[in-house]
Amino acid sequence: MSVMNYFDYSATTPLSMSVNQLMQEVETSYFANINAKHDFGVRSKAFVQSYIDTMAKTLSIPVSSLIFTSGATESNNMILFGLAKSYPHKKHILTTSLEHHSMISPCGELQRQGYEIEFIPYTQGQLDLIALKNMIREDTLCVSVIAVESETGLLHPLKSIKAICDERQVPLHSDMTQAIGKIKVDFKDVTYASFSSHKIYGPKGIGACVLLKEDIKPLIYGGRSLSKLRAGTPPNALIVGFAQSCIEAIQNLEQRIHDVEQLRKYFVNECASIQQLHVNRPKNGVPHILNISLVKCDRHEVVRLLSLEHCYVSASSACSGQENVSKAVLTITQNMDYATSSIRISLSHLTTKDEITSLIKALKKVTL
Ligand SMILES: Cc1ncc(COP(=O)(O)O)c(C=O)c1O
């Protein structure tokens, strides 16, 4: 492969080598339908189940709360529409303006069906929890707050939000796709969570819901599966691969955070000489997402020029497309110049200092 300096780990990650090997073993030795009654089916089921059990134990959640889906998009949809089916008289949803499209779009669909969707406001870049308290109503179906905003790395205070929701007996859903395996997460802080395998060095095409309350109605009906919430033949290799990537991420979490923090400091120090460059750092942010603005530069053009230098960054989260203003950067900085010229650099424990040096060199070139 040609030279590649990849800084888009929040969009997706490469497959861990050990996960890749393990998945090949599953595809050759444990591929039987785990609902089959013959010995091969029983052995395959035991193998897959042992990984699911370890994954749940590593995440400190009950095994029964873990439901596999095709990814975080499906998990978010399953939770939102599944809850709406369970409580048809509750037509009010509270969320944030900084959710991923996989939450914003289903909320839009529910709005078209007559639901009232309200956004909890931000005050100086922080979610306004007093406003949240006052916005919860008798007919509030759920509060949904993304754990880590994907463009700036803004961390939402789930513990405090959950305390408010508990007081008013409203469930809290959180899209934890950019949090699990990247920072320490406590599932006591949510009622339901969503996450995805391909953000944590696992295979694409699988994700999960964590349902700590059993009140969601299924959206997919059919043949037997691992859970009555989602029918269909379970994908053995994807499940084992996802479980292993999750186990690796949690077991190595401290080291990975440490490595990424060092890289982040190195970048921030080294780029101090670039005058146009401003680091958009939320008050409470995660280490692996770095957001910068190159003031007066068009962010999509910067992404293109950096790409010509073999440095791969993104203008926003991959799913938000060609938007000219970053809502997330505007929320945390209240500065339109920063919001129209921001790019996201997402780091990994796989990132090297040499790659950062190449990126800084490329940034200097494009801002000349
Ligand atoms: C915060 C967040 N939620 C949901 C998703 C969607 O995940 P998936 O690709 O697994 O459907 C993403 C991926 O970009 C994300 O960053």
XYZ file of N, CA and C in Angstrom, residues 92-99 117-123 125-136 140 142-146 156-158 161 164-165 171-173 331:
129
model
N -43.535 12.648 23.318
C -42.576 13.753 23.474
C -41.182 13.170 23.705
N -40.203 13.654 22.934
C -38.825 13.139 23.050
C -37.884 14.320 23.261
N -36.974 14.158 24.221
C -35.959 15.197 24.466
C -34.603 14.680 24.008
N -33.928 15.490 23.207
C -32.615 15.068 22.725
C -31.734 16.307 22.536
N -30.585 16.141 21.868
C -29.710 17.292 21.654
C -29.588 17.576 20.155
N -29.107 18.765 19.852
C -28.927 19.126 18.439
C -27.630 18.527 17.897
N -26.845 17.866 18.763
C -25.542 17.357 18.320
C -25.523 15.835 18.179
N -26.710 15.246 18.055
C -26.768 13.795 17.861
C -26.249 13.419 16.472
N -40.507 16.685 19.113
C -39.085 16.480 19.429
C -38.543 17.822 19.915
N -37.971 17.840 21.118
C -37.404 19.096 21.628
C -35.917 18.915 21.902
N -35.154 19.964 21.603
C -33.712 19.927 21.829
C -33.360 20.615 23.141
N -32.587 19.935 23.965
C -32.132 20.518 25.233
C -31.088 21.582 24.857
N -31.218 22.809 25.352
C -30.270 23.846 24.909
C -28.867 23.680 25.533
N -27.904 24.341 24.908
C -26.536 24.424 25.457
C -26.312 25.843 25.975
N -25.623 25.947 27.104
C -25.230 27.260 27.605
C -23.708 27.256 27.672
N -21.524 26.165 25.660
C -20.919 24.908 25.250
C -21.245 23.718 26.134
N -22.057 23.931 27.152
C -22.410 22.821 28.053
C -23.916 22.606 28.008
N -24.332 21.344 28.028
C -25.765 21.049 28.022
C -26.398 21.654 29.272
N -27.529 22.341 29.086
C -28.168 23.058 30.195
C -29.072 22.096 30.980
N -28.573 21.611 32.105
C -29.288 20.576 32.846
C -30.497 21.137 33.593
N -30.438 22.433 33.912
C -31.609 23.042 34.572
C -32.759 23.087 33.561
N -32.415 23.462 32.332
C -33.440 23.483 31.272
C -33.999 22.074 31.081
N -33.123 21.084 31.058
C -33.577 19.696 30.882
C -34.621 19.332 31.936
N -34.309 19.666 33.188
C -35.219 19.365 34.305
C -36.613 19.916 34.024
N -36.642 21.152 33.526
C -37.931 21.817 33.290
C -38.631 21.327 32.028
N -37.883 20.660 31.141
C -38.485 20.252 29.865
C -39.139 18.872 29.932
N -38.785 18.073 30.949
C -39.367 16.719 31.044
C -40.856 16.842 31.381
N -43.263 12.432 28.237
C -41.927 12.274 27.639
C -41.600 10.780 27.513
N -38.692 9.463 26.183
C -37.320 9.233 26.639
C -36.490 10.500 26.440
N -35.366 10.500 27.141
C -34.337 11.511 26.907
C -33.220 10.762 26.188
N -32.685 11.335 25.114
C -31.593 10.676 24.405
C -30.442 11.664 24.224
N -29.305 11.336 24.815
C -28.139 12.231 24.753
C -26.910 11.414 24.351
N -26.285 11.834 23.282
C -25.069 11.158 22.803
C -23.970 11.290 23.875
N -20.702 14.443 27.292
C -21.914 14.878 28.012
C -21.952 14.247 29.406
N -22.477 14.980 30.399
C -22.465 14.483 31.787
C -23.608 13.485 32.055
N -23.419 12.244 31.603
C -24.517 11.264 31.659
C -24.970 10.974 33.089
N -27.295 13.655 34.119
C -28.521 13.582 33.299
C -29.386 12.417 33.785
N -31.343 13.202 36.899
C -32.553 13.997 36.598
C -33.651 13.091 36.023
N -33.257 12.212 35.097
C -34.237 11.315 34.462
C -34.851 10.371 35.498
N -36.818 7.206 30.976
C -35.590 6.476 30.617
C -34.586 7.364 29.860
N -33.303 7.030 30.030
C -32.245 7.758 29.316
C -31.561 6.822 28.327
N -31.612 7.200 27.060
C -30.852 6.465 26.039
C -29.603 7.263 25.692
N -21.355 25.328 18.627
C -21.884 25.172 19.995
C -20.780 25.332 21.036
